[in-house]
Amino acid sequence: MPPLDVSSAISTPVDLFDDAVVADPYPTYAELRALGPVVYLERAQTWALPQYASVKAALSDPDTFSSVNGLHLNPEGNQWVTANSVLATDGLEHARLKRVLSKELAPRAIKDLGDNLRARADALVAGLAGRESFDAVRDLAAPYVTDVIFELMGLPDVDPGDLMKQIESVFDTFGAPNPRVYAGLPAAQAMFEFLQTVATRENVRPGSWLAAAHAAADRGEIAEHECVMTMAAYLTAGMDTTIHSIATAVHHLTADPEQWKLVRNGDASYEALFGETLRYDAPIQGFGRRVTADTKIGDVTVPAGDQVWLMFGSSGRDTDKWGPDADRFDVRRPGTDQHLALGFGAHLCAGNHLALMEFDAIFTALGKHCPNLAADPDTAPERVLNNVLRVWDRVPVRPQG
């Protein structure tokens, strides 16, 4: 147990990274929310923040809830995977690293990509519309997002499937120590080696994100080795999270045809679909932080130096925030832009505008070419277990129902 007197704290032996919990975490999240704004996880030896209000308060105070040496619930991940990256820094250091791509990721710059993103999506979906069935992961979301990200980053031609698997394994390293964590560490190393040896100055496309990072190093704004860490952070955040969010939206829309009808007919916006998807089934279920001072949460004092686990997935199902039907997917739900799935405040995901634009492009194309999109009755969707990422292996659908 923690070193201070925690007589007022509630502790639980629940293992958030157990296979059964990872497969269907939401019943466990409800149990934790009922225990209070902070609960001590005995197995992970960390404090869980399961309620919307406590997660938002922590994200709003990076001075107290620091990302430095705190993102992963294991020392290896904090030391070797994200140390000194834009994800694992705060304050002026975080701002310095974030400025590297501030121009490329600004709302205006992303808006200028709109025609290109829509044309890519339209061509891809038009080609899928004539099939009897297709997979919303492998045939739709993955090729679309990887093509977009690879071009923006200026990456040379590589097998995107291999890179996707590496990124999924990187997310495993954020959990409390278990076999998935230790299986993911070599994958993280492989991704760094790829960026170091393949995505070099000579190989990346001029005008790309990688070229911008190298230019920042030339200007002395970041160190040479920080190019790799910066690109790894944006690659990890920009690919699999968006891929599996698109697949998740397709899954929920085809599971409830009335929801798809609302989106397809314009009765619910693509922005509303984006917000509700992230609220209901956050692509990243949680990240860690380390408190820098003894911190009162509710009636409990979390000791300085302890870790907390910010439960993004749980915050999206909190009935105190979203009402008694929080466990229902509803594209007409008001206020879903207040979800915390992409962070908040200083650590709000820098790629959120791009992800929304990709969502808009894909679902505009689906509405145009596959108005009767439906789940494939002959093949069930399948997930892959991951410590923090909600990963789909396949989401089979029929374009014409």
Coordinates of C-alpha atoms in Angstrom, one line a residue:
M1 CA 0.0 0.0 0.0
P2 CA 1.1 3.7 -0.4
P3 CA 3.4 5.1 2.2
L4 CA 1.0 7.7 3.8
D5 CA -2.0 7.0 6.0
V6 CA -4.8 6.0 3.6
S7 CA -7.4 4.9 6.0
S8 CA -9.9 7.0 4.1
A9 CA -9.0 5.5 0.8
I10 CA -10.7 2.6 -0.9
S11 CA -8.5 -0.1 -2.4
T12 CA -9.4 -2.9 -4.7
P13 CA -7.6 -6.0 -6.1
V14 CA -9.2 -5.4 -9.6
D15 CA -6.6 -5.9 -12.4
L16 CA -7.5 -3.4 -15.2
F17 CA -5.1 -5.2 -17.5
D18 CA -6.5 -8.7 -17.0
D19 CA -7.7 -10.3 -20.3
A20 CA -11.3 -10.4 -19.3
V21 CA -11.3 -6.8 -18.2
V22 CA -9.5 -5.6 -21.3
A23 CA -12.0 -7.5 -23.5
D24 CA -15.0 -5.7 -21.9
P25 CA -13.8 -3.0 -19.4
Y26 CA -17.0 -1.0 -18.9
P27 CA -18.7 -3.1 -16.2
T28 CA -15.4 -2.9 -14.2
Y29 CA -15.2 0.9 -14.8
A30 CA -18.7 1.3 -13.4
E31 CA -17.8 -0.5 -10.3
L32 CA -14.7 1.7 -9.8
R33 CA -16.7 4.9 -10.4
A34 CA -19.1 3.9 -7.7
L35 CA -16.2 3.6 -5.2
G36 CA -15.3 7.3 -5.6
P37 CA -13.1 9.8 -7.5
V38 CA -9.9 7.9 -6.7
V39 CA -9.4 4.2 -5.9
Y40 CA -6.1 2.4 -5.1
L41 CA -5.4 -0.5 -7.4
E42 CA -3.5 -3.0 -5.3
R43 CA -2.1 -5.1 -8.2
A44 CA -0.9 -2.1 -10.3
Q45 CA 0.2 -0.2 -7.1
T46 CA -1.3 3.0 -8.5
W47 CA -4.3 5.2 -8.0
A48 CA -7.1 5.0 -10.5
L49 CA -9.2 8.1 -11.4
P50 CA -12.4 6.6 -12.9
Q51 CA -14.8 9.6 -12.8
Y52 CA -15.1 12.3 -15.4
A53 CA -14.6 15.1 -13.0
S54 CA -11.4 13.7 -11.4
V55 CA -9.9 12.9 -14.8
K56 CA -10.6 16.4 -16.1
A57 CA -9.2 18.0 -12.9
A58 CA -6.0 16.0 -13.3
L59 CA -5.6 16.9 -17.0
S60 CA -6.2 20.6 -16.1
D61 CA -3.3 20.6 -13.6
P62 CA -0.1 19.2 -15.3
D63 CA 2.1 20.9 -12.7
T64 CA 0.7 18.5 -10.1
F65 CA -0.2 15.6 -12.3
S66 CA 3.0 15.3 -14.3
S67 CA 3.6 13.3 -17.4
V68 CA 7.3 13.1 -16.7
N69 CA 8.2 9.5 -15.7
G70 CA 4.6 8.8 -15.3
L71 CA 2.8 7.8 -18.5
H72 CA 3.6 4.0 -18.2
L73 CA 2.7 2.0 -15.1
N74 CA 6.1 0.2 -15.4
P75 CA 9.6 1.7 -15.2
E76 CA 10.8 0.2 -18.5
G77 CA 8.2 2.0 -20.5
N78 CA 8.9 5.3 -18.8
Q79 CA 12.6 4.9 -19.2
W80 CA 12.9 3.5 -22.7
V81 CA 9.7 4.2 -24.7
T82 CA 8.5 7.8 -24.1
A83 CA 11.2 9.5 -21.9
N84 CA 11.8 13.1 -23.0
S85 CA 9.2 12.9 -25.7
V86 CA 6.4 15.4 -26.3
L87 CA 4.1 13.0 -24.6
A88 CA 6.2 12.7 -21.5
T89 CA 7.1 16.3 -20.8
D90 CA 5.3 19.3 -19.3
G91 CA 5.4 23.0 -19.2
L92 CA 8.0 24.9 -21.3
E93 CA 9.7 21.6 -22.4
H94 CA 6.4 20.2 -23.7
A95 CA 5.6 23.5 -25.4
R96 CA 9.1 23.5 -27.1
L97 CA 8.6 20.0 -28.5
K98 CA 5.0 20.7 -29.5
R99 CA 6.1 23.8 -31.6
V100 CA 8.0 21.6 -34.0
L101 CA 4.8 20.7 -35.9
S102 CA 2.6 23.5 -34.7
K103 CA 2.3 25.0 -38.1
E104 CA 1.6 21.7 -39.8
L105 CA -1.1 20.7 -37.3
A106 CA -2.8 24.1 -37.0
P107 CA -6.5 24.1 -37.8
R108 CA -6.0 26.2 -41.0
A109 CA -3.3 23.8 -42.3
I110 CA -5.5 20.8 -41.7
K111 CA -8.5 22.6 -43.3
D112 CA -6.4 23.1 -46.4
L113 CA -6.0 19.3 -46.6
G114 CA -9.8 18.9 -46.9
D115 CA -10.2 18.4 -50.6
N116 CA -7.3 15.9 -50.8
L117 CA -8.6 13.9 -47.8
R118 CA -12.1 13.8 -49.2
A119 CA -10.9 12.8 -52.7
R120 CA -8.8 9.9 -51.2
A121 CA -11.8 8.7 -49.1
D122 CA -14.2 8.9 -52.0
A123 CA -12.0 6.9 -54.3
L124 CA -11.3 4.2 -51.7
V125 CA -15.0 3.8 -50.7
A126 CA -16.2 3.8 -54.3
G127 CA -13.9 0.8 -54.9
L128 CA -15.3 -1.0 -51.9
A129 CA -19.0 -0.3 -52.7
G130 CA -19.2 -3.0 -55.4
R131 CA -18.0 -5.8 -53.2
E132 CA -20.3 -8.2 -51.4
S133 CA -18.5 -7.4 -48.2
F134 CA -15.4 -5.7 -46.9
D135 CA -13.5 -5.3 -43.6
A136 CA -13.8 -1.8 -42.0
V137 CA -10.3 -2.2 -40.5
R138 CA -8.1 -3.8 -43.2
D139 CA -9.9 -2.5 -46.3
L140 CA -11.2 0.9 -45.2
A141 CA -9.7 2.5 -42.1
A142 CA -6.2 1.1 -42.2
P143 CA -5.3 1.9 -45.8
Y144 CA -6.9 5.3 -45.7
V145 CA -5.2 6.5 -42.5
T146 CA -1.8 5.0 -43.2
D147 CA -1.8 6.5 -46.7
V148 CA -2.6 9.9 -45.3
I149 CA -0.2 9.8 -42.4
F150 CA 2.6 8.3 -44.5
E151 CA 2.3 11.1 -47.0
L152 CA 2.1 13.9 -44.4
M153 CA 5.0 12.5 -42.5
G154 CA 7.0 12.0 -45.7
L155 CA 7.8 8.4 -44.8
P156 CA 9.4 6.2 -47.5
D157 CA 7.6 3.2 -48.8
V158 CA 7.4 0.5 -46.1
D159 CA 4.9 -2.1 -45.2
P160 CA 2.2 -0.2 -43.2
G161 CA 0.9 -3.5 -41.7
D162 CA 4.1 -4.2 -39.9
L163 CA 4.3 -0.6 -38.6
M164 CA 0.7 -0.8 -37.4
K165 CA 1.5 -3.9 -35.4
Q166 CA 4.5 -2.3 -33.9
I167 CA 2.4 0.8 -32.8
E168 CA -0.2 -1.4 -31.2
S169 CA 2.5 -3.2 -29.3
V170 CA 3.9 0.2 -28.1
F171 CA 0.5 1.0 -26.5
D172 CA 0.8 -2.3 -24.6
T173 CA 3.8 -0.9 -22.8
F174 CA 1.7 1.7 -21.0
G175 CA 0.0 -0.9 -18.8
A176 CA 1.0 -2.3 -15.4
P177 CA 3.6 -5.1 -15.7
N178 CA 2.2 -8.1 -17.5
P179 CA 3.3 -10.3 -20.5
R180 CA 1.8 -7.8 -23.0
V181 CA 4.0 -5.0 -21.6
Y182 CA 7.2 -7.0 -22.0
A183 CA 6.2 -8.2 -25.5
G184 CA 5.7 -4.6 -26.5
L185 CA 9.0 -3.3 -25.5
P186 CA 11.0 -4.9 -28.4
A187 CA 8.3 -3.5 -30.8
A188 CA 8.9 0.0 -29.5
Q189 CA 12.7 -0.4 -30.1
A190 CA 12.0 -1.7 -33.6
M191 CA 9.9 1.4 -34.4
F192 CA 12.7 3.7 -33.1
E193 CA 15.3 1.8 -35.2
F194 CA 13.0 2.1 -38.3
L195 CA 12.8 5.9 -37.9
Q196 CA 16.5 6.2 -37.2
T197 CA 17.6 4.1 -40.2
V198 CA 14.8 4.6 -42.8
A199 CA 13.2 7.9 -42.1
T200 CA 16.5 9.8 -42.6
R201 CA 17.0 13.3 -44.0
E202 CA 17.9 11.8 -47.3
N203 CA 14.8 9.6 -47.5
V204 CA 12.0 11.8 -46.3
R205 CA 9.9 14.0 -48.6
P206 CA 10.7 17.7 -48.6
G207 CA 7.9 19.7 -47.0
S208 CA 6.8 16.8 -44.9
W209 CA 6.4 16.6 -41.1
L210 CA 9.7 14.7 -40.8
A211 CA 11.4 17.3 -42.9
A212 CA 10.0 20.0 -40.5
A213 CA 11.4 18.1 -37.6
H214 CA 14.9 17.9 -39.2
A215 CA 14.6 21.6 -40.0
A216 CA 13.8 22.4 -36.4
A217 CA 17.0 20.5 -35.4
D218 CA 19.0 22.5 -37.9
R219 CA 17.7 25.7 -36.3
G220 CA 18.7 24.4 -32.9
E221 CA 15.1 24.3 -31.6
I222 CA 15.4 20.6 -30.8
A223 CA 18.3 18.2 -30.6
E224 CA 19.0 15.7 -33.4
H225 CA 18.0 12.7 -31.3
E226 CA 14.7 14.5 -30.5
C227 CA 13.6 14.2 -34.1
V228 CA 13.1 10.5 -33.7
M229 CA 11.2 10.8 -30.4
T230 CA 9.0 13.5 -31.8
M231 CA 8.1 11.6 -34.9
A232 CA 7.5 8.4 -32.9
A233 CA 5.1 10.2 -30.6
Y234 CA 3.1 11.7 -33.5
L235 CA 3.2 8.4 -35.5
T236 CA 1.9 6.4 -32.5
A237 CA -0.8 9.0 -31.8
G238 CA -1.8 9.6 -35.4
M239 CA -2.2 6.1 -36.9
D240 CA -3.8 3.3 -34.8
T241 CA -6.0 5.6 -32.7
T242 CA -7.7 7.0 -35.8
I243 CA -7.8 3.7 -37.6
H244 CA -9.6 1.9 -34.7
S245 CA -11.9 4.9 -34.0
I246 CA -13.1 4.8 -37.6
A247 CA -13.6 1.0 -37.3
T248 CA -15.4 1.5 -33.9
A249 CA -17.8 4.0 -35.4
V250 CA -18.6 1.7 -38.3
H251 CA -19.2 -1.1 -35.9
H252 CA -21.6 0.9 -33.7
L253 CA -23.4 2.4 -36.7
T254 CA -24.0 -0.9 -38.4
A255 CA -25.0 -2.5 -35.1
D256 CA -27.8 0.1 -34.8
P257 CA -29.1 1.0 -38.3
E258 CA -31.1 3.8 -36.9
Q259 CA -27.9 5.5 -35.8
W260 CA -26.4 5.1 -39.3
K261 CA -29.6 6.5 -40.8
L262 CA -29.3 9.7 -38.7
V263 CA -25.7 10.2 -39.8
R264 CA -26.3 9.3 -43.4
N265 CA -29.4 11.7 -43.7
G266 CA -27.6 14.6 -42.0
D267 CA -29.7 14.5 -38.9
A268 CA -26.5 14.1 -36.9
S269 CA -23.2 15.7 -38.0
Y270 CA -20.0 13.8 -38.6
E271 CA -18.5 15.9 -35.8
A272 CA -21.2 14.6 -33.5
L273 CA -20.4 11.0 -34.6
F274 CA -16.7 11.7 -33.9
G275 CA -17.4 13.0 -30.4
E276 CA -19.8 10.2 -29.5
T277 CA -17.5 7.5 -30.8
L278 CA -14.6 8.8 -28.7
R279 CA -16.8 9.3 -25.6
Y280 CA -18.4 5.9 -25.8
D281 CA -15.4 3.8 -26.8
A282 CA -12.2 5.8 -26.2
P283 CA -9.4 4.6 -28.5
I284 CA -6.9 5.0 -25.6
Q285 CA -8.5 3.8 -22.4
G286 CA -6.0 5.4 -20.0
F287 CA -2.6 7.0 -19.4
G288 CA -0.6 7.5 -16.3
R289 CA 0.6 10.6 -14.4
R290 CA 2.9 11.1 -11.4
V291 CA 1.8 13.5 -8.7
T292 CA 4.5 16.1 -7.7
A293 CA 3.1 16.9 -4.3
D294 CA 0.7 15.4 -1.7
T295 CA -2.6 15.9 -3.5
K296 CA -6.2 15.8 -2.1
I297 CA -8.7 14.0 -4.3
G298 CA -12.1 13.8 -2.6
D299 CA -11.3 12.6 0.9
V300 CA -8.0 10.9 -0.1
T301 CA -4.5 12.3 -0.1
V302 CA -2.4 10.8 -2.8
P303 CA 1.3 10.9 -1.8
A304 CA 3.8 12.9 -3.7
G305 CA 5.6 10.6 -6.2
D306 CA 2.8 8.1 -6.5
Q307 CA 1.2 7.4 -9.9
V308 CA -2.4 7.9 -10.9
W309 CA -4.1 6.2 -13.9
L310 CA -6.4 8.6 -15.8
M311 CA -9.2 6.4 -17.0
F312 CA -10.3 8.1 -20.3
G313 CA -12.5 5.1 -21.2
S314 CA -14.3 5.2 -17.9
S315 CA -14.8 9.0 -17.9
G316 CA -16.8 8.6 -21.2
R317 CA -19.3 6.4 -19.5
D318 CA -19.8 8.4 -16.2
T319 CA -23.5 8.8 -15.6
D320 CA -22.8 11.9 -13.5
K321 CA -21.6 13.6 -16.7
W322 CA -23.5 11.9 -19.5
G323 CA -26.7 10.9 -17.8
P324 CA -28.3 7.5 -17.0
D325 CA -28.0 6.3 -20.6
A326 CA -24.3 6.8 -20.8
D327 CA -23.8 3.2 -21.8
R328 CA -25.9 3.8 -25.0
F329 CA -24.3 4.9 -28.2
D330 CA -26.3 7.9 -29.4
V331 CA -25.1 10.3 -32.2
R332 CA -27.6 12.9 -31.1
R333 CA -26.2 13.1 -27.6
P334 CA -25.5 16.7 -26.7
G335 CA -22.1 17.9 -25.6
T336 CA -19.9 15.0 -26.7
D337 CA -17.2 17.5 -27.8
Q338 CA -16.5 17.6 -24.0
H339 CA -15.1 14.0 -24.1
L340 CA -11.6 13.5 -22.6
A341 CA -10.5 10.7 -25.0
L342 CA -8.0 12.9 -26.7
G343 CA -6.8 14.6 -23.5
F344 CA -7.5 18.1 -22.3
G345 CA -5.6 21.4 -21.8
A346 CA -1.9 21.4 -22.5
H347 CA -1.9 17.7 -23.4
L348 CA -4.9 17.9 -25.8
C349 CA -4.0 15.7 -28.8
A350 CA -2.3 17.9 -31.4
G351 CA -3.8 15.8 -34.2
N352 CA -7.4 16.1 -33.2
H353 CA -8.3 18.4 -36.1
L354 CA -6.8 15.9 -38.6
A355 CA -8.6 13.0 -37.0
L356 CA -12.0 14.8 -37.3
M357 CA -11.2 15.7 -40.9
E358 CA -10.5 12.1 -41.7
F359 CA -13.7 11.0 -40.0
D360 CA -15.7 13.5 -42.0
A361 CA -14.1 12.4 -45.3
I362 CA -14.6 8.6 -44.7
F363 CA -18.3 8.9 -43.5
T364 CA -19.2 11.3 -46.2
A365 CA -17.9 8.8 -48.7
L366 CA -19.7 5.9 -47.0
G367 CA -23.0 7.9 -47.0
K368 CA -22.6 8.5 -50.7
H369 CA -21.5 5.1 -51.9
C370 CA -22.8 2.7 -49.2
P371 CA -26.1 4.2 -47.9
N372 CA -27.3 0.8 -46.8
L373 CA -24.1 -0.2 -45.0
A374 CA -24.8 -3.0 -42.6
A375 CA -23.0 -5.5 -40.4
D376 CA -22.1 -8.8 -42.1
P377 CA -24.4 -11.4 -40.7
D378 CA -22.1 -14.2 -41.5
T379 CA -18.9 -13.0 -39.8
A380 CA -18.6 -11.5 -36.4
P381 CA -16.2 -8.6 -35.6
E382 CA -13.1 -9.5 -33.6
R383 CA -10.9 -7.6 -31.2
V384 CA -7.3 -7.9 -30.3
L385 CA -6.4 -7.5 -26.6
N386 CA -4.3 -4.5 -25.8
N387 CA -3.4 -3.0 -22.5
V388 CA -4.7 0.5 -23.3
L389 CA -5.8 0.6 -27.0
R390 CA -9.2 -0.6 -28.1
V391 CA -8.0 -2.6 -31.1
W392 CA -10.2 -4.2 -33.8
D393 CA -8.7 -7.1 -35.7
R394 CA -11.7 -7.1 -38.2
V395 CA -15.1 -5.4 -38.6
P396 CA -16.8 -7.2 -41.5
V397 CA -19.6 -5.2 -43.2
R398 CA -21.7 -5.3 -46.3
P399 CA -21.8 -2.1 -48.3
Q400 CA -25.3 -2.5 -49.6
G401 CA -26.8 -4.3 -46.6

